[in-house]
Short mmCIF file of C-alpha atoms in Angstrom, two decimals:
data_model
loop_
_atom_site.label_atom_id
_atom_site.label_comp_id
_atom_site.label_asym_id
_atom_site.label_seq_id
_atom_site.Cartn_x
_atom_site.Cartn_y
_atom_site.Cartn_z
CA UNK A 1 -20.21 -17.94 -141.75
CA UNK A 2 -19.65 -19.30 -138.26
CA UNK A 3 -16.04 -18.14 -138.42
CA UNK A 4 -17.17 -14.62 -139.30
CA UNK A 5 -19.66 -14.54 -136.40
CA UNK A 6 -16.99 -15.78 -134.00
CA UNK A 7 -14.62 -13.06 -135.27
CA UNK A 8 -17.25 -10.39 -134.61
CA UNK A 9 -17.76 -11.61 -131.04
CA UNK A 10 -13.98 -11.74 -130.41
CA UNK A 11 -13.61 -8.15 -131.60
CA UNK A 12 -16.56 -7.06 -129.42
CA UNK A 13 -15.05 -8.76 -126.35
CA UNK A 14 -11.70 -6.99 -126.93
CA UNK A 15 -13.43 -3.60 -127.24
CA UNK A 16 -15.44 -4.26 -124.06
CA UNK A 17 -12.30 -5.18 -122.11
CA UNK A 18 -10.56 -2.06 -123.42
CA UNK A 19 -13.46 0.08 -122.24
CA UNK A 20 -14.56 1.04 -125.73
CA UNK A 21 -18.24 1.21 -126.73
CA UNK A 22 -19.69 -1.88 -128.42
CA UNK A 23 -22.60 -1.80 -130.86
CA UNK A 24 -24.61 -4.79 -129.74
CA UNK A 25 -27.15 -4.31 -132.53
CA UNK A 26 -24.56 -5.36 -135.16
CA UNK A 27 -23.82 -8.62 -133.37
CA UNK A 28 -25.90 -11.49 -134.77
CA UNK A 29 -27.80 -13.60 -132.29
CA UNK A 30 -26.39 -17.11 -131.92
CA UNK A 31 -28.67 -19.92 -133.07
CA UNK A 32 -31.15 -20.83 -130.35
CA UNK A 33 -30.58 -17.68 -128.20
CA UNK A 34 -32.39 -14.39 -127.82
CA UNK A 35 -30.78 -11.07 -128.77
CA UNK A 36 -28.34 -9.60 -126.27
CA UNK A 37 -30.21 -7.23 -123.89
CA UNK A 38 -28.86 -3.67 -123.97
CA UNK A 39 -29.00 -1.18 -121.05
CA UNK A 40 -30.51 -3.67 -118.61
CA UNK A 41 -33.68 -4.19 -120.73
CA UNK A 42 -34.69 -7.76 -121.24
CA UNK A 43 -35.44 -8.70 -124.87
CA UNK A 44 -38.44 -10.91 -125.56
CA UNK A 45 -37.65 -14.45 -126.57
CA UNK A 46 -37.32 -14.84 -130.35
CA UNK A 47 -37.68 -18.16 -132.11
CA UNK A 48 -34.42 -19.06 -133.81
CA UNK A 49 -34.39 -20.00 -137.54
CA UNK A 50 -33.24 -23.44 -138.54
CA UNK A 51 -29.54 -23.71 -139.22
CA UNK A 52 -28.45 -23.81 -142.81
CA UNK A 53 -27.30 -27.18 -144.05
CA UNK A 54 -24.68 -25.65 -146.32
CA UNK A 55 -22.62 -24.37 -143.46
CA UNK A 56 -22.65 -27.67 -141.61
CA UNK A 57 -21.70 -30.27 -144.22
CA UNK A 58 -20.51 -30.81 -147.80
CA UNK A 59 -23.36 -33.09 -148.82
CA UNK A 60 -25.66 -31.59 -151.38
CA UNK A 61 -28.80 -33.46 -150.31
CA UNK A 62 -31.30 -31.76 -148.14
CA UNK A 63 -31.00 -32.58 -144.45
CA UNK A 64 -33.97 -32.74 -142.13
CA UNK A 65 -34.40 -29.56 -140.13
CA UNK A 66 -33.30 -29.77 -136.50
CA UNK A 67 -35.95 -29.23 -133.86
CA UNK A 68 -35.03 -25.99 -132.14
CA UNK A 69 -35.26 -25.53 -128.38
CA UNK A 70 -37.35 -22.61 -127.22
CA UNK A 71 -35.20 -19.72 -126.30
CA UNK A 72 -34.90 -19.35 -122.55
CA UNK A 73 -36.66 -16.25 -121.30
CA UNK A 74 -35.07 -13.78 -118.96
CA UNK A 75 -35.03 -14.81 -115.32
CA UNK A 76 -37.97 -13.54 -113.34
CA UNK A 77 -38.57 -13.18 -109.64
CA UNK A 78 -40.83 -16.25 -109.61
CA UNK A 79 -38.47 -18.40 -111.60
CA UNK A 80 -35.92 -18.74 -108.77
CA UNK A 81 -37.06 -18.18 -105.21
CA UNK A 82 -34.74 -16.26 -102.93
CA UNK A 83 -32.70 -18.47 -100.62
CA UNK A 84 -33.96 -18.56 -97.05
CA UNK A 85 -31.95 -16.46 -94.58
CA UNK A 86 -29.21 -18.32 -92.89
CA UNK A 87 -29.64 -19.04 -89.20
CA UNK A 88 -26.54 -17.29 -87.98
CA UNK A 89 -26.12 -17.54 -84.21
CA UNK A 90 -25.22 -14.21 -82.67
CA UNK A 91 -21.90 -14.19 -80.92
CA UNK A 92 -22.13 -13.77 -77.11
CA UNK A 93 -21.59 -10.24 -75.81
CA UNK A 94 -18.34 -9.47 -74.11
CA UNK A 95 -18.12 -8.11 -70.57
CA UNK A 96 -17.51 -4.58 -71.82
CA UNK A 97 -20.51 -4.80 -74.20
CA UNK A 98 -22.77 -6.03 -71.40
CA UNK A 99 -21.53 -3.24 -69.15
CA UNK A 100 -22.14 -0.65 -71.86
CA UNK A 101 -25.65 -2.00 -72.50
CA UNK A 102 -26.52 -1.82 -68.79
CA UNK A 103 -25.21 1.74 -68.44
CA UNK A 104 -27.11 2.89 -71.51
CA UNK A 105 -30.32 1.24 -70.33
CA UNK A 106 -30.06 2.80 -66.86
CA UNK A 107 -29.42 6.23 -68.35
CA UNK A 108 -32.47 5.90 -70.61
CA UNK A 109 -34.63 4.83 -67.67
CA UNK A 110 -33.62 7.89 -65.65
CA UNK A 111 -34.42 10.15 -68.60
CA UNK A 112 -37.85 8.54 -68.94
CA UNK A 113 -38.43 8.92 -65.19
CA UNK A 114 -37.52 12.61 -65.43
CA UNK A 115 -40.07 13.13 -68.21
CA UNK A 116 -42.79 11.32 -66.27
CA UNK A 117 -42.03 13.34 -63.12
CA UNK A 118 -42.21 16.55 -65.15
CA UNK A 119 -45.61 15.55 -66.53
CA UNK A 120 -46.84 14.97 -62.97
CA UNK A 121 -45.64 18.44 -61.99
CA UNK A 122 -42.80 17.16 -59.75
CA UNK A 123 -40.16 19.54 -61.04
CA UNK A 124 -37.57 18.95 -58.29
CA UNK A 125 -37.84 15.18 -58.68
CA UNK A 126 -37.48 15.55 -62.44
CA UNK A 127 -34.31 17.62 -61.98
CA UNK A 128 -32.89 15.00 -59.64
CA UNK A 129 -33.53 12.19 -62.15
CA UNK A 130 -31.99 14.30 -64.91
CA UNK A 131 -28.84 14.93 -62.84
CA UNK A 132 -28.52 11.22 -62.19
CA UNK A 133 -28.88 10.45 -65.90
CA UNK A 134 -26.12 12.97 -66.68
CA UNK A 135 -23.88 11.16 -64.21
CA UNK A 136 -23.86 8.12 -66.49
CA UNK A 137 -21.99 10.07 -69.20
CA UNK A 138 -18.68 9.73 -67.36
CA UNK A 139 -19.28 6.04 -66.69
CA UNK A 140 -20.11 5.36 -70.34
CA UNK A 141 -17.00 7.25 -71.46
CA UNK A 142 -14.87 5.28 -68.99
CA UNK A 143 -16.30 2.02 -70.33
CA UNK A 144 -15.47 3.03 -73.90
CA UNK A 145 -11.90 3.72 -72.83
CA UNK A 146 -11.62 0.34 -71.13
CA UNK A 147 -11.53 1.72 -67.58
CA UNK A 148 -13.12 -0.28 -64.73
CA UNK A 149 -16.53 0.77 -63.39
CA UNK A 150 -17.97 -0.39 -60.04
CA UNK A 151 -21.38 -1.65 -61.14
CA UNK A 152 -22.51 -2.25 -57.54
CA UNK A 153 -22.63 1.50 -56.86
CA UNK A 154 -24.88 2.43 -59.78
CA UNK A 155 -28.06 4.28 -58.81
CA UNK A 156 -31.19 2.21 -59.33
CA UNK A 157 -33.86 3.81 -61.54
CA UNK A 158 -37.36 4.13 -60.10
CA UNK A 159 -38.67 1.59 -62.62
CA UNK A 160 -36.61 -1.16 -60.94
CA UNK A 161 -36.98 -0.09 -57.32
CA UNK A 162 -38.98 -2.20 -54.92
CA UNK A 163 -42.32 -0.52 -54.15
CA UNK A 164 -42.78 0.99 -50.74
CA UNK A 165 -45.61 -1.39 -49.88
CA UNK A 166 -43.32 -4.39 -50.13
CA UNK A 167 -43.84 -7.87 -48.78
CA UNK A 168 -42.00 -6.90 -45.61
CA UNK A 169 -45.02 -4.90 -44.43
CA UNK A 170 -48.02 -6.41 -42.72
CA UNK A 171 -51.29 -6.32 -44.63
CA UNK A 172 -54.70 -7.97 -44.38
CA UNK A 173 -55.33 -10.64 -46.98
CA UNK A 174 -58.25 -12.90 -47.75
CA UNK A 175 -58.18 -16.66 -47.57
CA UNK A 176 -58.05 -16.90 -51.35
CA UNK A 177 -54.80 -14.92 -51.42
CA UNK A 178 -53.00 -17.24 -49.01
CA UNK A 179 -50.40 -19.58 -50.48
CA UNK A 180 -51.26 -23.17 -49.57
CA UNK A 181 -48.76 -25.96 -49.93
CA UNK A 182 -49.56 -28.13 -52.97
CA UNK A 183 -50.94 -31.60 -52.40
CA UNK A 184 -48.25 -34.14 -51.78
CA UNK A 185 -45.87 -31.57 -50.28
CA UNK A 186 -44.28 -32.95 -47.14
CA UNK A 187 -44.14 -31.00 -43.92
CA UNK A 188 -40.34 -30.78 -44.02
CA UNK A 189 -40.39 -29.21 -47.49
CA UNK A 190 -42.97 -26.65 -46.37
CA UNK A 191 -40.83 -25.80 -43.34
CA UNK A 192 -37.78 -25.31 -45.56
CA UNK A 193 -39.68 -22.93 -47.84
CA UNK A 194 -41.04 -21.03 -44.82
CA UNK A 195 -37.55 -20.63 -43.37
CA UNK A 196 -36.15 -19.45 -46.70
CA UNK A 197 -38.93 -16.89 -47.06
CA UNK A 198 -38.45 -15.55 -43.52
CA UNK A 199 -34.69 -15.18 -43.94
CA UNK A 200 -35.01 -13.43 -47.30
CA UNK A 201 -37.61 -11.00 -45.91
CA UNK A 202 -35.31 -10.25 -42.96
CA UNK A 203 -32.45 -9.54 -45.38
CA UNK A 204 -34.62 -7.17 -47.42
CA UNK A 205 -35.67 -5.33 -44.27
CA UNK A 206 -32.07 -5.02 -43.06
CA UNK A 207 -30.91 -3.72 -46.45
CA UNK A 208 -33.78 -1.22 -46.64
CA UNK A 209 -33.00 0.21 -43.20
CA UNK A 210 -29.29 0.44 -43.96
CA UNK A 211 -30.00 2.04 -47.34
CA UNK A 212 -32.11 4.75 -45.72
CA UNK A 213 -29.40 5.32 -43.11
CA UNK A 214 -26.72 5.86 -45.75
CA UNK A 215 -29.07 8.05 -47.77
CA UNK A 216 -29.63 10.26 -44.72
CA UNK A 217 -25.87 10.55 -44.14
CA UNK A 218 -25.27 11.55 -47.76
CA UNK A 219 -23.31 8.41 -48.67
CA UNK A 220 -24.91 7.79 -52.07
CA UNK A 221 -22.44 5.07 -53.09
CA UNK A 222 -23.22 2.86 -50.08
CA UNK A 223 -26.93 3.58 -50.45
CA UNK A 224 -26.86 2.36 -54.06
CA UNK A 225 -24.94 -0.76 -53.03
CA UNK A 226 -27.66 -1.78 -50.58
CA UNK A 227 -30.31 -0.91 -53.16
CA UNK A 228 -28.71 -3.51 -55.45
CA UNK A 229 -28.77 -6.06 -52.61
CA UNK A 230 -32.49 -5.39 -52.14
CA UNK A 231 -33.18 -6.07 -55.83
CA UNK A 232 -31.17 -9.31 -55.87
CA UNK A 233 -32.76 -10.58 -52.66
CA UNK A 234 -36.25 -9.65 -53.90
CA UNK A 235 -35.68 -11.72 -57.05
CA UNK A 236 -34.64 -14.70 -54.92
CA UNK A 237 -37.75 -14.26 -52.76
CA UNK A 238 -40.03 -14.21 -55.82
CA UNK A 239 -38.33 -17.31 -57.22
CA UNK A 240 -38.71 -19.18 -53.91
CA UNK A 241 -42.41 -18.32 -53.69
CA UNK A 242 -43.02 -19.37 -57.30
CA UNK A 243 -41.23 -22.70 -56.76
CA UNK A 244 -43.30 -23.35 -53.65
CA UNK A 245 -46.56 -22.73 -55.54
CA UNK A 246 -45.46 -25.15 -58.28
CA UNK A 247 -44.65 -27.82 -55.72
CA UNK A 248 -41.00 -27.97 -56.79
CA UNK A 249 -38.26 -29.29 -54.59
CA UNK A 250 -36.48 -26.65 -52.49
CA UNK A 251 -33.59 -24.87 -54.21
CA UNK A 252 -29.94 -25.38 -53.41
CA UNK A 253 -28.83 -22.79 -50.88
CA UNK A 254 -26.19 -22.04 -48.28
CA UNK A 255 -25.46 -19.49 -45.57
CA UNK A 256 -22.39 -17.32 -45.40
CA UNK A 257 -21.14 -14.53 -43.16
CA UNK A 258 -21.14 -11.15 -44.84
CA UNK A 259 -19.52 -8.13 -43.23
CA UNK A 260 -20.66 -4.56 -43.82
CA UNK A 261 -18.89 -1.38 -42.73
CA UNK A 262 -21.56 0.98 -41.42
CA UNK A 263 -20.93 4.55 -40.29
CA UNK A 264 -22.94 5.22 -37.16
CA UNK A 265 -24.68 8.59 -37.30
CA UNK A 266 -27.67 10.16 -35.57
CA UNK A 267 -29.25 11.57 -38.70
CA UNK A 268 -32.12 13.24 -36.83
CA UNK A 269 -29.77 15.74 -35.16
CA UNK A 270 -28.09 18.76 -36.71
CA UNK A 271 -24.31 18.90 -36.80
CA UNK A 272 -24.34 21.93 -34.48
CA UNK A 273 -26.48 20.31 -31.76
CA UNK A 274 -25.76 18.21 -28.69
CA UNK A 275 -28.85 16.45 -27.39
CA UNK A 276 -28.99 15.60 -23.67
CA UNK A 277 -31.70 13.23 -22.42
CA UNK A 278 -32.47 12.82 -18.71
CA UNK A 279 -34.28 9.49 -18.77
CA UNK A 280 -34.98 8.27 -15.24
CA UNK A 281 -33.82 7.91 -11.67
CA UNK A 282 -33.14 4.49 -10.20
CA UNK A 283 -33.76 3.73 -6.52
CA UNK A 284 -32.93 7.07 -4.95
CA UNK A 285 -31.86 6.69 -1.32
CA UNK A 286 -34.45 8.77 0.57
CA UNK A 287 -36.38 8.34 3.81
CA UNK A 288 -39.83 8.70 2.19
CA UNK A 289 -39.55 6.84 -1.17
CA UNK A 290 -43.31 6.98 -1.88
CA UNK A 291 -43.68 10.65 -1.03
CA UNK A 292 -40.52 12.27 -2.39
CA UNK A 293 -40.71 14.78 -5.26
CA UNK A 294 -37.58 15.15 -7.38
CA UNK A 295 -36.26 17.01 -10.40
CA UNK A 296 -32.89 17.27 -12.20
CA UNK A 297 -30.88 20.33 -13.16
CA UNK A 298 -28.30 19.97 -15.96
CA UNK A 299 -25.33 22.21 -16.77
CA UNK A 300 -23.51 21.94 -20.11
CA UNK A 301 -19.80 22.96 -20.05
CA UNK A 302 -19.77 24.78 -23.42
CA UNK A 303 -19.23 27.67 -23.79
CA UNK A 304 -16.98 27.81 -20.75
CA UNK A 305 -17.54 31.50 -19.97
CA UNK A 306 -21.34 31.10 -19.79
CA UNK A 307 -22.38 27.45 -19.30
CA UNK A 308 -26.06 26.97 -20.26
CA UNK A 309 -28.44 25.26 -17.83
CA UNK A 310 -31.80 23.55 -17.93
CA UNK A 311 -34.03 21.57 -15.58
CA UNK A 312 -36.53 18.75 -15.85
CA UNK A 313 -40.08 18.62 -14.63
CA UNK A 314 -40.88 17.61 -11.06
CA UNK A 315 -41.87 13.95 -10.67
CA UNK A 316 -43.84 13.34 -7.52
CA UNK A 317 -44.29 10.52 -5.04
CA UNK A 318 -41.62 8.07 -6.19
CA UNK A 319 -37.91 7.34 -5.77
CA UNK A 320 -37.82 5.79 -9.29
CA UNK A 321 -38.91 8.80 -11.32
CA UNK A 322 -39.34 8.77 -15.10
CA UNK A 323 -38.18 12.18 -16.33
CA UNK A 324 -37.80 11.64 -20.12
CA UNK A 325 -36.59 15.21 -20.43
CA UNK A 326 -34.72 16.31 -23.56
CA UNK A 327 -32.70 19.47 -24.02
CA UNK A 328 -30.58 20.52 -27.01
CA UNK A 329 -27.43 22.59 -26.56
CA UNK A 330 -25.69 24.42 -29.42
CA UNK A 331 -22.06 23.68 -30.26
CA UNK A 332 -19.57 25.08 -32.77
CA UNK A 333 -17.50 22.31 -34.33
CA UNK A 334 -15.12 24.81 -35.92
CA UNK A 335 -14.08 26.12 -32.51
CA UNK A 336 -10.86 24.74 -31.02
CA UNK A 337 -12.26 25.27 -27.54
CA UNK A 338 -14.97 22.69 -28.26
CA UNK A 339 -12.42 19.90 -28.73
CA UNK A 340 -10.76 20.81 -25.41
CA UNK A 341 -14.12 20.83 -23.62
CA UNK A 342 -15.06 17.35 -24.88
CA UNK A 343 -11.64 16.01 -23.96
CA UNK A 344 -11.50 17.38 -20.38
CA UNK A 345 -14.92 18.51 -19.18
CA UNK A 346 -18.15 16.78 -18.14
CA UNK A 347 -21.88 17.45 -18.07
CA UNK A 348 -23.09 18.11 -14.54
CA UNK A 349 -26.43 16.71 -13.35
CA UNK A 350 -27.85 17.62 -9.94
CA UNK A 351 -30.80 15.72 -8.46
CA UNK A 352 -32.97 17.82 -6.14
CA UNK A 353 -35.75 16.94 -3.75
CA UNK A 354 -38.55 19.44 -3.88
CA UNK A 355 -38.96 21.42 -0.65
CA UNK A 356 -42.21 22.46 0.99
CA UNK A 357 -43.50 25.96 1.57
CA UNK A 358 -41.01 26.67 4.32
CA UNK A 359 -38.12 24.50 3.14
CA UNK A 360 -35.69 24.98 0.31
CA UNK A 361 -34.94 22.43 -2.41
CA UNK A 362 -32.28 19.99 -1.24
CA UNK A 363 -29.52 18.44 -3.35
CA UNK A 364 -29.91 14.67 -3.21
CA UNK A 365 -26.80 13.95 -5.27
CA UNK A 366 -24.93 14.86 -8.41
CA UNK A 367 -23.57 13.08 -11.48
CA UNK A 368 -20.73 14.16 -13.76
CA UNK A 369 -20.73 12.54 -17.19
CA UNK A 370 -17.36 12.90 -19.00
CA UNK A 371 -17.64 13.89 -22.65
CA UNK A 372 -14.39 12.27 -23.80
CA UNK A 373 -16.24 9.19 -25.07
CA UNK A 374 -18.05 11.37 -27.62
CA UNK A 375 -14.76 12.04 -29.42
CA UNK A 376 -15.12 8.70 -31.20
CA UNK A 377 -18.80 7.82 -30.58
CA UNK A 378 -21.97 9.64 -31.47
CA UNK A 379 -24.08 8.26 -28.60
CA UNK A 380 -23.34 7.98 -24.88
CA UNK A 381 -25.98 6.04 -22.95
CA UNK A 382 -25.45 4.76 -19.41
CA UNK A 383 -26.56 4.99 -15.79
CA UNK A 384 -24.30 6.74 -13.27
CA UNK A 385 -24.10 6.61 -9.47
CA UNK A 386 -25.18 9.64 -7.47
CA UNK A 387 -22.32 11.26 -5.56
CA UNK A 388 -21.99 13.99 -2.99
CA UNK A 389 -19.56 16.91 -3.19
CA UNK A 390 -16.79 14.70 -1.82
CA UNK A 391 -17.40 12.08 -4.53
CA UNK A 392 -18.93 9.59 -2.12
CA UNK A 393 -21.84 7.47 -3.33
CA UNK A 394 -25.13 8.44 -1.73
CA UNK A 395 -27.25 5.65 -3.24
CA UNK A 396 -29.27 5.51 -6.41
CA UNK A 397 -28.45 6.06 -10.08
CA UNK A 398 -29.37 8.43 -12.86
CA UNK A 399 -29.81 7.20 -16.45
CA UNK A 400 -28.86 9.71 -19.14
CA UNK A 401 -28.17 9.68 -22.87
CA UNK A 402 -26.09 12.20 -24.83
CA UNK A 403 -26.23 12.25 -28.63
CA UNK A 404 -24.31 13.96 -31.42
CA UNK A 405 -24.83 13.68 -35.14
CA UNK A 406 -21.19 12.66 -35.62
CA UNK A 407 -18.34 12.21 -33.13
CA UNK A 408 -16.10 15.19 -32.44
CA UNK A 409 -12.81 13.76 -33.73
CA UNK A 410 -13.53 10.93 -36.20
CA UNK A 411 -16.50 9.11 -37.64
CA UNK A 412 -17.73 6.02 -35.85
CA UNK A 413 -17.19 3.10 -38.23
CA UNK A 414 -18.54 -0.26 -37.13
CA UNK A 415 -18.20 -3.63 -38.81
CA UNK A 416 -21.47 -5.55 -38.81
CA UNK A 417 -21.52 -9.26 -39.68
CA UNK A 418 -24.76 -10.81 -40.92
CA UNK A 419 -25.67 -14.44 -41.57
CA UNK A 420 -26.58 -14.21 -45.26
CA UNK A 421 -28.77 -16.64 -47.21
CA UNK A 422 -27.57 -17.33 -50.76
CA UNK A 423 -29.78 -19.20 -53.26
CA UNK A 424 -27.50 -21.33 -55.46
CA UNK A 425 -30.10 -22.54 -57.96
CA UNK A 426 -33.29 -24.52 -58.52
#
């Protein structure tokens, strides 16, 4: 009988391997096992009948029945708990992945800022934030292609910008808000923390002023670079203040010289203006220094066919007058004649003493200020000796200042070196 059952199972296995249908109902259940489940349904456990003694031996005497094991039931969810999840440590992100994550986060922040500005009714500000978020598309595409991206020039979203009322401003605080050195802190440690805080605040102020200067000149890349410096320095300042409150030892730090290339520009002047300031007279050589009344007349050499003129107010009873007179002359940077005028001509200043009822105004002296220096500089500020018509000094000086938005020929680029505090660690 066992041979027949084994033959049936062998035939069923061959059919199953060949892909043929198998009738599981015709297969007898092995002793001690439940019927084979069909179609994913689990059959209930069935008690197996005792094995026949005739098939197991040749002895004719009755053999004691074997105690059957209960048929194992189908596995349930409670029978075997699921293995706990493996603690797989995430692999560190590569440089490109970190760069991509930062670009995506900045773009999302600008989009959120645009939505918030739109809700507040600031439509122009919302458009600006949206344009800046669109600018990240090219940077993200470049990162995907493996191209380098200058992360120091990224625009900073408003969520990460330092508030306008920063710690660099003066404000009234109560005694409870003051940071007191913890007990046991030596005087030297407190002085070190105070010096670190002062230097970091000075760096933030310098970066903020330079950022606004570049923003006014339209140099967005340099403005973003100094915005990043502000954020990094502000984090160092917060860390130093927190360490001081905890009573920790001062952090490791060092100073280094950092050089910045700054384009000098008078951003408060239009590109088509030349501002002339008559500031003051210095020790005019007159017979009645405490009774003399003076004024200054200025003549600008452009345009050459009709030079414009202007005059200051009359300052009375002093030979050290404070005029503080400002006049703005129009220029055309596209004109070739303008370049020749600034190369060869000068602004003419005439100092007059005011006459009485029966006397005319008298020329005390004149000053000619060459404009050639403004080819490469945007500001000319100096005092000049008074001369007569024969170019002889008559005594006294006149202080003037001439300003352009940008120099006539090339931009004025200056290299500024700052002593920079770097926090190495705590």
